[in-house]
Coordinates of C-alpha atoms in Angstrom, one line a residue:
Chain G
X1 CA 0.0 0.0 0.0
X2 CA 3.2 2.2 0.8
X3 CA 4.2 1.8 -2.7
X4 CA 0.8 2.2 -4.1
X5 CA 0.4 6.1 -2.6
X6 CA 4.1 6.5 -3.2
X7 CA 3.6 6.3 -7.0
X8 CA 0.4 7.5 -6.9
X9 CA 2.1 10.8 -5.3
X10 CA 4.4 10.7 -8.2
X11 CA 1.9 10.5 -11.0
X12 CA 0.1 13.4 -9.2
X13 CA 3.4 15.3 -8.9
X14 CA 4.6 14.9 -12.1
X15 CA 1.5 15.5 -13.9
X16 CA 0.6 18.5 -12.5
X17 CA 3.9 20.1 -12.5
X18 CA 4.5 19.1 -16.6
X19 CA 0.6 21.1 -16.6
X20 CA 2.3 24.1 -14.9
X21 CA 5.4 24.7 -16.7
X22 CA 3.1 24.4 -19.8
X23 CA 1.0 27.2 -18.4
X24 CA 4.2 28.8 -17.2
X25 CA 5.3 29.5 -20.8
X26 CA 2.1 31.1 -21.5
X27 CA 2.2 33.1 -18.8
X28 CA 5.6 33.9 -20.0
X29 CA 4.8 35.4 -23.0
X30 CA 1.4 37.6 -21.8
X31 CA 3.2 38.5 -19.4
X32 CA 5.9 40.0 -21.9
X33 CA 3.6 40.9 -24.0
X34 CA 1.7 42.8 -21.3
X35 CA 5.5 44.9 -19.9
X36 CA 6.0 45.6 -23.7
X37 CA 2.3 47.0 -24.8
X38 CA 1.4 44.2 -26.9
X39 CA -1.1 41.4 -26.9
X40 CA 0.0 38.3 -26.9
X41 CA -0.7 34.7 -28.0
X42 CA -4.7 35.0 -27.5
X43 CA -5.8 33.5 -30.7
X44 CA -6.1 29.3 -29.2
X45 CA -9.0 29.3 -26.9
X46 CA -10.1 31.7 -24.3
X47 CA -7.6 34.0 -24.0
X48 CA -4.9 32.1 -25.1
X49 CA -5.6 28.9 -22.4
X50 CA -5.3 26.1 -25.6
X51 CA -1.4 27.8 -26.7
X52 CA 0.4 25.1 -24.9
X53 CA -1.4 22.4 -26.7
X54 CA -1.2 23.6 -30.0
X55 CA 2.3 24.7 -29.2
X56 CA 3.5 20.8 -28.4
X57 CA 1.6 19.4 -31.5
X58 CA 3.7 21.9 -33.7
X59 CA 7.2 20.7 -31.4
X60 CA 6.1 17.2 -32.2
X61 CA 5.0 17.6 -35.8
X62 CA 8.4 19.5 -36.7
X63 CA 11.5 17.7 -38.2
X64 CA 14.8 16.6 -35.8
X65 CA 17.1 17.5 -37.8
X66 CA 20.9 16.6 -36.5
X67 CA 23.9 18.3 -37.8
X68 CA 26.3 15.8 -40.5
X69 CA 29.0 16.1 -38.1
X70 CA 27.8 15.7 -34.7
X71 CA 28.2 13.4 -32.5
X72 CA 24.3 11.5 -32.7
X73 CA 24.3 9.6 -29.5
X74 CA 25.8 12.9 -27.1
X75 CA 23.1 15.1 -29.3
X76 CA 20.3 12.8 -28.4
X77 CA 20.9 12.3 -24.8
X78 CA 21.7 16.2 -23.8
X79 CA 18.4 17.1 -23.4
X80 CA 17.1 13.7 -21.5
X81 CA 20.1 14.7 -19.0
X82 CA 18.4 18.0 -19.3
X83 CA 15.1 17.2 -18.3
X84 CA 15.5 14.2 -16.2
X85 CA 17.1 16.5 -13.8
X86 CA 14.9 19.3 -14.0
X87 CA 12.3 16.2 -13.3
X88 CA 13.4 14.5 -10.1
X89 CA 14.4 17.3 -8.0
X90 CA 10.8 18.0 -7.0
X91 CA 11.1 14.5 -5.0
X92 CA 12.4 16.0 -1.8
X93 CA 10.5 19.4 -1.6
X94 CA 7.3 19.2 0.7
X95 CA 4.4 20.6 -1.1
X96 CA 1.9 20.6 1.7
X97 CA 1.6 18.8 5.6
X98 CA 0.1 15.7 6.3
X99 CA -3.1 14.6 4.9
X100 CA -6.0 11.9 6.1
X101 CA -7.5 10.4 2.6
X102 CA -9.8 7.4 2.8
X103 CA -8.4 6.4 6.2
X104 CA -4.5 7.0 4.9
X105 CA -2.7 9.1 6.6
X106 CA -0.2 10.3 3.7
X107 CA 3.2 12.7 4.0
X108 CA 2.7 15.3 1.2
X109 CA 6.7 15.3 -0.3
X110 CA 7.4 11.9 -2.2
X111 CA 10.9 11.6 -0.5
X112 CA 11.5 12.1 3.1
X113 CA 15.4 11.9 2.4
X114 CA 18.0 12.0 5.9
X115 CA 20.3 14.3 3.2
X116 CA 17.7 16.9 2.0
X117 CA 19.1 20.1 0.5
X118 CA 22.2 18.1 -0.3
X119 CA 20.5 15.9 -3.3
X120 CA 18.9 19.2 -4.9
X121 CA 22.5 20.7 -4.7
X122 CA 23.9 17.4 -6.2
X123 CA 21.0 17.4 -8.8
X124 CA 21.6 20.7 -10.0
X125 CA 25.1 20.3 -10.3
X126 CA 24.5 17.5 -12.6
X127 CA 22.1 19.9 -14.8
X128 CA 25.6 21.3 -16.1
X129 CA 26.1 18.1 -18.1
X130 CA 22.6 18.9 -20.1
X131 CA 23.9 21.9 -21.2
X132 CA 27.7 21.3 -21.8
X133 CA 27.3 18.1 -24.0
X134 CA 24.5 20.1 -26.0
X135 CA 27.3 22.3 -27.4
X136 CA 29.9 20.3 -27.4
X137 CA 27.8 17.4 -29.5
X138 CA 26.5 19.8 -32.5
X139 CA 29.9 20.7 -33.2
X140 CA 29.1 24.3 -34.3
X141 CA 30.7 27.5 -33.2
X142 CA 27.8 29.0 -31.0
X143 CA 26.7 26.0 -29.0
X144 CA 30.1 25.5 -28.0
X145 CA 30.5 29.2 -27.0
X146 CA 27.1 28.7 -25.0
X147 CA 28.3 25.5 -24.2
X148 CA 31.7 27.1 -22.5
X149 CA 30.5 29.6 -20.9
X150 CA 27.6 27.7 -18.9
X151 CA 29.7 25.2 -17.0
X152 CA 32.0 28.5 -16.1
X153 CA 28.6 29.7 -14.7
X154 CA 27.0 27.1 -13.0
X155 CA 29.9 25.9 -11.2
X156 CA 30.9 29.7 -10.2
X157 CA 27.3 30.0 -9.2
X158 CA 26.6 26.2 -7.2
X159 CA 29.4 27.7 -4.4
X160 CA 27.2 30.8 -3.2
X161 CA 24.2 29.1 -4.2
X162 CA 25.4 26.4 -1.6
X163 CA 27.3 28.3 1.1
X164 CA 23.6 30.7 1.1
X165 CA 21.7 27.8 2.7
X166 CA 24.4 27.1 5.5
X167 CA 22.7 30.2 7.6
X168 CA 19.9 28.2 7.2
X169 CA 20.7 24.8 7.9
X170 CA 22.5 26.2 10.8
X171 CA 19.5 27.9 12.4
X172 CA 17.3 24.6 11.6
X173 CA 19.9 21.9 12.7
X174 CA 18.5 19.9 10.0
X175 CA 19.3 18.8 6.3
X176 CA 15.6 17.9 6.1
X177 CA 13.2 19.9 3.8
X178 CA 10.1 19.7 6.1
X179 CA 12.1 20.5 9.3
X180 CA 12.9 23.7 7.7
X181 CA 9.1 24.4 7.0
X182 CA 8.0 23.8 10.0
X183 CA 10.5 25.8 11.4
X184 CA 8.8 28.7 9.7
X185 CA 5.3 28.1 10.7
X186 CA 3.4 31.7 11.3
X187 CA 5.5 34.5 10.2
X188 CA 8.9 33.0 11.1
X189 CA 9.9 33.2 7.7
X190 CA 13.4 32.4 6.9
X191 CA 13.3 35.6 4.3
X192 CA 13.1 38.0 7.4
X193 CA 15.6 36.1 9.4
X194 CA 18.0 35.5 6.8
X195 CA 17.6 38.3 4.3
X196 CA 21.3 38.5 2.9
X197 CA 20.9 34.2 2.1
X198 CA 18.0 34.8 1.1
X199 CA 19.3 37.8 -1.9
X200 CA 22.6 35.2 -2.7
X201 CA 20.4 33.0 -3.2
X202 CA 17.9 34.1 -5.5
X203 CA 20.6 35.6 -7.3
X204 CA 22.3 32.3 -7.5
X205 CA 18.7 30.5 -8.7
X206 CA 18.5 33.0 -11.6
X207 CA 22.0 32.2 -12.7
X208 CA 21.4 28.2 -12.2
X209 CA 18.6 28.5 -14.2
X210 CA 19.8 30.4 -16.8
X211 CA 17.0 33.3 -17.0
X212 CA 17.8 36.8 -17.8
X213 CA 19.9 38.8 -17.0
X214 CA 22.3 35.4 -16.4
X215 CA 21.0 33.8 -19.7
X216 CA 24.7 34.1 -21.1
X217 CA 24.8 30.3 -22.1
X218 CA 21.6 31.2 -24.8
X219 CA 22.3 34.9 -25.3
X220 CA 20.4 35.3 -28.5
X221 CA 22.0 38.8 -29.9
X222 CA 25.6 37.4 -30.2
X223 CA 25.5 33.4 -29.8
X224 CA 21.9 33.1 -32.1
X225 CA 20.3 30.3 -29.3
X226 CA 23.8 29.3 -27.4
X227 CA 23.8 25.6 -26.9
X228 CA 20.5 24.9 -28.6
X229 CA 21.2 26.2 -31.5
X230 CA 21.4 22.9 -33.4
X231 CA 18.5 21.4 -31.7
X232 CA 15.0 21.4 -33.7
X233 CA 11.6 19.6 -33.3
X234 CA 10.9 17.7 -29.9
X235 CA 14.8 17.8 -28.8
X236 CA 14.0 21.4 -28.6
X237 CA 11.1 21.7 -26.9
X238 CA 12.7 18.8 -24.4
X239 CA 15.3 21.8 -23.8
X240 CA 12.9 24.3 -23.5
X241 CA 10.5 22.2 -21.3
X242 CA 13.8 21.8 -19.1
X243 CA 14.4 25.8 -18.8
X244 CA 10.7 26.4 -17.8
X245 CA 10.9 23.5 -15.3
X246 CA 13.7 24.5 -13.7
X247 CA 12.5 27.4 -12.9
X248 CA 9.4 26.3 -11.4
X249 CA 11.4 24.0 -9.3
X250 CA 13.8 27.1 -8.6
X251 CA 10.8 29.2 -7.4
X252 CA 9.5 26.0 -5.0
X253 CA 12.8 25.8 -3.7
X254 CA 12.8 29.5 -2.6
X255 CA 9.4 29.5 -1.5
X256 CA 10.4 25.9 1.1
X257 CA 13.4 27.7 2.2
X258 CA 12.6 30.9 2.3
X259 CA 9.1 32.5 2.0
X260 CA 7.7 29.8 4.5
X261 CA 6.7 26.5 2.1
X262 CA 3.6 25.5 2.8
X263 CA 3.2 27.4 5.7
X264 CA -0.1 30.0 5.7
X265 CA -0.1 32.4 8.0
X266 CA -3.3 32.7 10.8
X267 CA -4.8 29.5 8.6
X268 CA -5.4 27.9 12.4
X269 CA -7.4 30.8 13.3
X270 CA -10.5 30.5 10.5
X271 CA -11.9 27.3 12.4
X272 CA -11.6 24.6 9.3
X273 CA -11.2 21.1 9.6
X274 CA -7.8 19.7 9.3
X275 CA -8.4 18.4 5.9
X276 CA -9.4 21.7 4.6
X277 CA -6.6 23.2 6.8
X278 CA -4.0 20.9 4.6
X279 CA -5.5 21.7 1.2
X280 CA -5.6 25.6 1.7
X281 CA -1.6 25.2 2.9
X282 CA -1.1 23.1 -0.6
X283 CA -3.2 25.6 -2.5
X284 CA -0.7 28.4 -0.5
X285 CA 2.4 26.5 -1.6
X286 CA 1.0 26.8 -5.1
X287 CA 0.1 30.4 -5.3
X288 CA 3.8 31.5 -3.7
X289 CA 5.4 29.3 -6.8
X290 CA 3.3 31.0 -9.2
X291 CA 4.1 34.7 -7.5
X292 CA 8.1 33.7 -7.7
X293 CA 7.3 32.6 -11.3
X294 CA 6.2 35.7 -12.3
X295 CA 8.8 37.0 -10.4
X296 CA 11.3 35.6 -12.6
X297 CA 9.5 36.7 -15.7
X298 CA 9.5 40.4 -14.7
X299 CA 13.1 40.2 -14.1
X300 CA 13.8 39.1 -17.5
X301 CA 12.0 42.4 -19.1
X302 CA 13.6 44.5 -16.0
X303 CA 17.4 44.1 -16.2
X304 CA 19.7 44.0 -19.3
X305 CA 21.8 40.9 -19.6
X306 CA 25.0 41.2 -17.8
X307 CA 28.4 41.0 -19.7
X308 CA 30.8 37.9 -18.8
X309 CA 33.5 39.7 -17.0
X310 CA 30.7 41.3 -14.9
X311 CA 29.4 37.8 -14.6
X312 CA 32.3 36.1 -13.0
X313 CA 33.4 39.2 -10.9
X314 CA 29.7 39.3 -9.3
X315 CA 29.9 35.3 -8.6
X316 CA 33.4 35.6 -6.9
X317 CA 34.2 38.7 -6.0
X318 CA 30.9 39.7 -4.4
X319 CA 28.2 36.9 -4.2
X320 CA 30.5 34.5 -2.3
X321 CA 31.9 36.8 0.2
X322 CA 28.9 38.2 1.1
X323 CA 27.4 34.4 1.5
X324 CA 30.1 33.3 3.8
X325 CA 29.8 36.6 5.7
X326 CA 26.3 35.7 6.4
X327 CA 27.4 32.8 7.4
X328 CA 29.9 34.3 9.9
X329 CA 26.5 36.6 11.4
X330 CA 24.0 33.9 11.7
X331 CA 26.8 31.4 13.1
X332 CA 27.4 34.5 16.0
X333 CA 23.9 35.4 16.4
X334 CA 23.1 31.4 17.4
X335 CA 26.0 31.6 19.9
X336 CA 24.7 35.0 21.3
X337 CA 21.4 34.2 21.6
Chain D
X1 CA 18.1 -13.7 -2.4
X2 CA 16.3 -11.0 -0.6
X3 CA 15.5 -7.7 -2.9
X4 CA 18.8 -5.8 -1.3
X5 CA 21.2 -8.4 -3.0
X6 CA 19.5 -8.8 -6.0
X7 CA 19.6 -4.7 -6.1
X8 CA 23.2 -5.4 -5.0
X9 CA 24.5 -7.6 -7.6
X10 CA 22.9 -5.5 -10.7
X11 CA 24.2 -1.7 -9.3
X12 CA 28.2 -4.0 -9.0
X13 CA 27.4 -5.7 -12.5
X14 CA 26.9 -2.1 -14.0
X15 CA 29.4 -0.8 -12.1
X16 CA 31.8 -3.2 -13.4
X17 CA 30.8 -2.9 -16.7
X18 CA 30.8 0.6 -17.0
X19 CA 34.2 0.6 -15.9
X20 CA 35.2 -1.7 -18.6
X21 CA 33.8 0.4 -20.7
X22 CA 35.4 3.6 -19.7
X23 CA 38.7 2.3 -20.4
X24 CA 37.7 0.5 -23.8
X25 CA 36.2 3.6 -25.5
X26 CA 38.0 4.8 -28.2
X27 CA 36.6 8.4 -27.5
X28 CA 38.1 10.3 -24.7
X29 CA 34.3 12.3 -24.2
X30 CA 32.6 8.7 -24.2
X31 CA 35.4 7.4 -21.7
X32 CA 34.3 10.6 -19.4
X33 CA 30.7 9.9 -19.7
X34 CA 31.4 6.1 -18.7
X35 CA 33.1 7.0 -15.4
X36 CA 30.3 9.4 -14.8
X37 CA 27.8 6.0 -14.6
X38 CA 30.5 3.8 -13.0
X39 CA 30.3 7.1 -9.7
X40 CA 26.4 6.6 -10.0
X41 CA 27.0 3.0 -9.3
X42 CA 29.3 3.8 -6.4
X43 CA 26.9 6.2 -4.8
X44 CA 24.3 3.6 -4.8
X45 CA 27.0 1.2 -3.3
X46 CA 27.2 3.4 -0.6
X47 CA 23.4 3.7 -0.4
X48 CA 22.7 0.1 0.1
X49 CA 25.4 0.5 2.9
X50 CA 23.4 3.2 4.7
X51 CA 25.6 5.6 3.7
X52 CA 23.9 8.5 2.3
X53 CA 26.5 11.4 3.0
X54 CA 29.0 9.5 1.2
X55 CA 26.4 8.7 -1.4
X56 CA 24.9 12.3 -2.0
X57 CA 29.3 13.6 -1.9
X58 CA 30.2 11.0 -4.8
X59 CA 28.0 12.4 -6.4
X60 CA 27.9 16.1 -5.6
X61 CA 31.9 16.6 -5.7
X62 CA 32.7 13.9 -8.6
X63 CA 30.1 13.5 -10.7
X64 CA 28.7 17.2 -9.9
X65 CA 32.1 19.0 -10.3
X66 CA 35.2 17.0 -10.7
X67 CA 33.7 15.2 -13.8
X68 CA 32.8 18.2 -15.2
X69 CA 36.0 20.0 -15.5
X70 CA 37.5 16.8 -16.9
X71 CA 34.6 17.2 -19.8
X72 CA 35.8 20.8 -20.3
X73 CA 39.3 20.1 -20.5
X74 CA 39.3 16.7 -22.7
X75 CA 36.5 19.2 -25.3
X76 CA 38.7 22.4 -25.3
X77 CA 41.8 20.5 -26.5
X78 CA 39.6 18.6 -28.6
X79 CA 41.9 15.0 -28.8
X80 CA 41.2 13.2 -31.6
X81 CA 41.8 9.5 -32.2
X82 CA 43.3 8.0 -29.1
X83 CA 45.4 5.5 -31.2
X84 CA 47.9 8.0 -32.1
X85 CA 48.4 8.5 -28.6
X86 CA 49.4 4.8 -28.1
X87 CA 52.2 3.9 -26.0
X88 CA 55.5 2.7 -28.0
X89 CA 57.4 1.1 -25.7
X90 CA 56.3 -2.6 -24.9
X91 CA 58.4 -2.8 -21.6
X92 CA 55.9 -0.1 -20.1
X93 CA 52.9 -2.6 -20.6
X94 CA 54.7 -5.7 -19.5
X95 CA 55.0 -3.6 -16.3
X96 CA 51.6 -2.6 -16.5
X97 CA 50.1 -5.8 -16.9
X98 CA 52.5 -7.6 -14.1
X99 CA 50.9 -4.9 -11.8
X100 CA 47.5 -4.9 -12.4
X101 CA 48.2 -9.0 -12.1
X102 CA 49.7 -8.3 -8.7
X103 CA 46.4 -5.8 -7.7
X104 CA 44.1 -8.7 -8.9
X105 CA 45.2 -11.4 -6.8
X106 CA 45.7 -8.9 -3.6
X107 CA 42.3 -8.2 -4.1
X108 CA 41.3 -11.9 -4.1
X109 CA 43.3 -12.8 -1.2
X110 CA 41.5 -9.7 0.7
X111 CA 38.5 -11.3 -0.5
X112 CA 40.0 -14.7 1.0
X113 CA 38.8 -16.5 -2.5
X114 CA 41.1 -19.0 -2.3
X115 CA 39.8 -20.2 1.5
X116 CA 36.1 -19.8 0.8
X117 CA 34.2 -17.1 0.1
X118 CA 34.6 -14.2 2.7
X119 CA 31.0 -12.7 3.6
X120 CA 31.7 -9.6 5.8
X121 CA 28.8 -8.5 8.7
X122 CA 27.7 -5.4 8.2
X123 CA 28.0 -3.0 11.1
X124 CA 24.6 -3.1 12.9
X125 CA 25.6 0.9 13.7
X126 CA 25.9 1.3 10.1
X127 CA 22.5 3.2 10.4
X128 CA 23.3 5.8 12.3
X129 CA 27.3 6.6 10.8
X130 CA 26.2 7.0 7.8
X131 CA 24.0 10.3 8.6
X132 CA 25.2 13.8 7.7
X133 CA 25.0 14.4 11.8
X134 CA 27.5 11.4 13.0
X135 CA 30.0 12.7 10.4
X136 CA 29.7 16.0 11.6
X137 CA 30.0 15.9 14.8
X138 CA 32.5 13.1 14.5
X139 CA 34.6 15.5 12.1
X140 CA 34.5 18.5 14.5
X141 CA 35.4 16.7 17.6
X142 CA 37.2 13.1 17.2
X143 CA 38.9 14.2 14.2
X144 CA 39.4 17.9 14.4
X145 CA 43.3 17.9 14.1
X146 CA 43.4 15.9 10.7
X147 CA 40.1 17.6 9.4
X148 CA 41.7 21.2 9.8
X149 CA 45.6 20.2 8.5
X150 CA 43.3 18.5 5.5
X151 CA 41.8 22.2 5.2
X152 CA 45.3 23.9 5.3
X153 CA 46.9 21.8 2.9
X154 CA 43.8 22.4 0.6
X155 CA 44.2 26.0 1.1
X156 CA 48.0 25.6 0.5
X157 CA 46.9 23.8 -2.9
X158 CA 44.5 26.5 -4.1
X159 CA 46.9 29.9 -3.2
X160 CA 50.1 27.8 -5.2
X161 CA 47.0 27.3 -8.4
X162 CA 46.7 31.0 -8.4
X163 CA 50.2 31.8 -7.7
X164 CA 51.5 29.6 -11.0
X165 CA 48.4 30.7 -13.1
X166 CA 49.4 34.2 -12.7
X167 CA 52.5 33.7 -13.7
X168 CA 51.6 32.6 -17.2
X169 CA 49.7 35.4 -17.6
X170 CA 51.8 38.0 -16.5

């Protein structure tokens, strides 16, 4: 029976998230639309709601075509790498508290893991590979360009991104995603108590995921797509599913460690049942991902793209000092207090 | 055979054979990618032995970052076929083959193959040593002296990288 609500959990998961990030693209592009004064995709259904349909149908329909010289088994499995990893990192992050269903009482997070934050830290570093063997594999000028300069980024960017969750981990004394969100039940939220983590970061999410103004790997003025570049058809829109779903899980991510998780403030206090309790706290969790999402989005219309030099000082020079440094308060506040 | 050793015997059979297959490849990338899978395998060695920190660092440190800078270095200076790298001299793999026979049969004897097939308990605390909070602690207290000269001579290693890298450059 354990097994039963364990898959059934990740059916649910995965469907609903592949749902989302379909709807996160079209929210990516009213949204642009709407910061630039035009209309947007509004043609397929109401408003626009069937454009992720009709959008994979075309992905699917289109030709794969592979360049003569490329390598064909690295081209093929760049974006699976891609998107596997963008997939299973949702395992470990708590999307609501416990929940009584037809006499089961079931965990809301597919993996209850002893290592927590460490395997989405080890999963992301592996999302480097995706992008890296792209441009390597198409052997053609611009991927590889895109292809170079991502694994300089991501591994630059992995070190703050990492040494920004210490202050956390330190103040929970636990490794465990649903420790930390219970930790920040009512308004303890870790974004108040750790603001400086909680700015490295973000910062460091928007450069893992590649989204403007970090999106150096695809810049499409001087590299045409970056690493994609030789990618058409499904392969494609595998890649692109993978950028859209790593930002969902990036904006999940934040919200558990930062803005609270599932936690809804004063949701005791309105007299429900515990059921309804734990569905309003999952529908909670939902609504902060699709805030950060949009989040993301308005960034990419907000701030120019920044130049590579500017890139790697900011990841050395500044994000990780100011990481460790927070590291050094929170470390003196715990002893002091 | 209960489901652990079954689990067991397919994660050492592809480890094995990923390994094999690392050092067969004629294409250095391929080789790369093969050692990646054969540190998979390891981790989930180490996961069947309740050893998760280990598990999730093979995989974070290696596979996550080690493994990628060997990718980057074996692409940027592009090496083409690997046969016209092949050794020469044939008193360097008489050598090499005596060893590895030498390694082989240590290994057995470790094993004790040659007495009877050597099943090892596992440590019933392996539970608990395994976690991120015995290592730790255990790290910071039992082992603090070698844990912070490890640090230093890291640190030692990092300031010499940037020492002889700015000297090319200069």
């Amino acid at each position: 029976m354990e097994l039963l609500i364990t898959v059934i959990k990740i059916v649910a998961v995965m469907g609903v998230m592949l749902g989302c990030v379909a709807y996160v693209v079209l929210l990516e592009r009213r949204l642009s639309a709407a910061i630039q004064n035009r209309i947007g995709p509004n043609r397929v259904g109401w408003q626009g709601l069937l454009q992720p349909i009709a959008d994979v149908v075309k992905l699917i329909m289109k030709e794969d075509i592979v360049p003569t010289k490329a390598n064909r088994f690295l081209h093929d499995l760049a974006p699976l790498i891609s998107i596997g990893v963008a997939m299973t990192t949702f395992a470990i992050i708590p999307f609501g508290n416990r929940i009584s269903l037809f006499g089961y009482d079931i965990k809301l997070q597919i993996a209850d893991v002893n290592i927590g934050i460490l395997y989405i830290l080890a999963l992301t570093s592996l999302g480097v590979y995706g992008l890296t063997l792209s441009g390597w594999s198409s052997n053609s000028k611009y991927p590889l360009l895109g292809c170079i300069r991502s694994s300089a980024q991501m591994i630059s960017y992995e070190l703050s991104m990492g040494v920004s969750i210490i202050g956390i981990i330190m103040m929970t004394e636990s490794l465990k995603l649903d420790k930390i969100v219970e930790m920040q039940a009512g308004w303890h939220w870790n974004i108040i108590l750790q603001p400086i983590g909680f700015i490295t970061f973000l910062v460091a999410s928007f450069a893992e995921t590649n989204r403007l103004p970090f999106d150096l790997p695809e810049a499409e003025p001087e590299l045409v797509a970056g690493f994609h570049t030789e990618y058409s058809g499904m392969k494609f829109g595998l890649f692109y599913l993978a950028e859209y779903s790593n930002m969902f899980v990036a904006s999940a991510l934040i919200t558990t460690l930062y803005l609270g998780g599932w936690q809804v403030p004063f949701v005791h206090s309105l007299g429900l049942s515990d059921f309804w309790i734990s569905i309003v706290q999952v529908f909670g969790f939902f609504v902060k991902i699709v805030l950060m999402v949009a989040f993301f989005i308005i960034i990419r219309w907000t701030i120019p793209r920044f130049r590579y030099d500017q890139l790697m000082n900011l990841g050395w020079k500044f994000m990780l000092p100011i990481a460790i440094l927070n590291v050094l308060i929170t470390g003196l506040v715990i002893l002091l207090i | 055979m209960n489901f652990e050793v079954i689990f067991f015997l397919i994660v050492a059979a592809s480890a094995i054979a990923s390994a094999i297959l690392m050092i067969t490849q004629q294409n250095p990338i391929k080789g790369v990618l093969f050692l990646i899978v054969n540190f998979f395998c390891l981790a989930l060695i180490y996961l069947i032995l309740h050893a998760q920190f280990i598990a999730i660092i093979q995989i974070l440190v290696y596979a996550g970052a080690i493994m990628v800078l060997f990718l980057f270095v074996i692409m940027l200076l592009n090496l083409g076929d690997e046969t016209k790298l092949e050794d020469k001299l044939s008193y360097k793999k008489t050598i090499a083959y005596l060893l590895s026979g030498v390694v082989l049969l240590e290994i057995l004897i470790g094993l004790g193959l040659p007495f009877g097939v050597n099943t090892m308990p596992t440590n019933p605390k392996a539970l608990e040593i395994g976690t991120v909070e015995f290592i730790g602690k255990s790290l910071y207290t039992e082992y603090l002296l070698p844990f912070e000269i490890t640090s230093i001579l890291l640190l030692a290693a990092i300031v010499g990288v940037i020492v002889l890298a700015k000297k090319k450059f200069q």
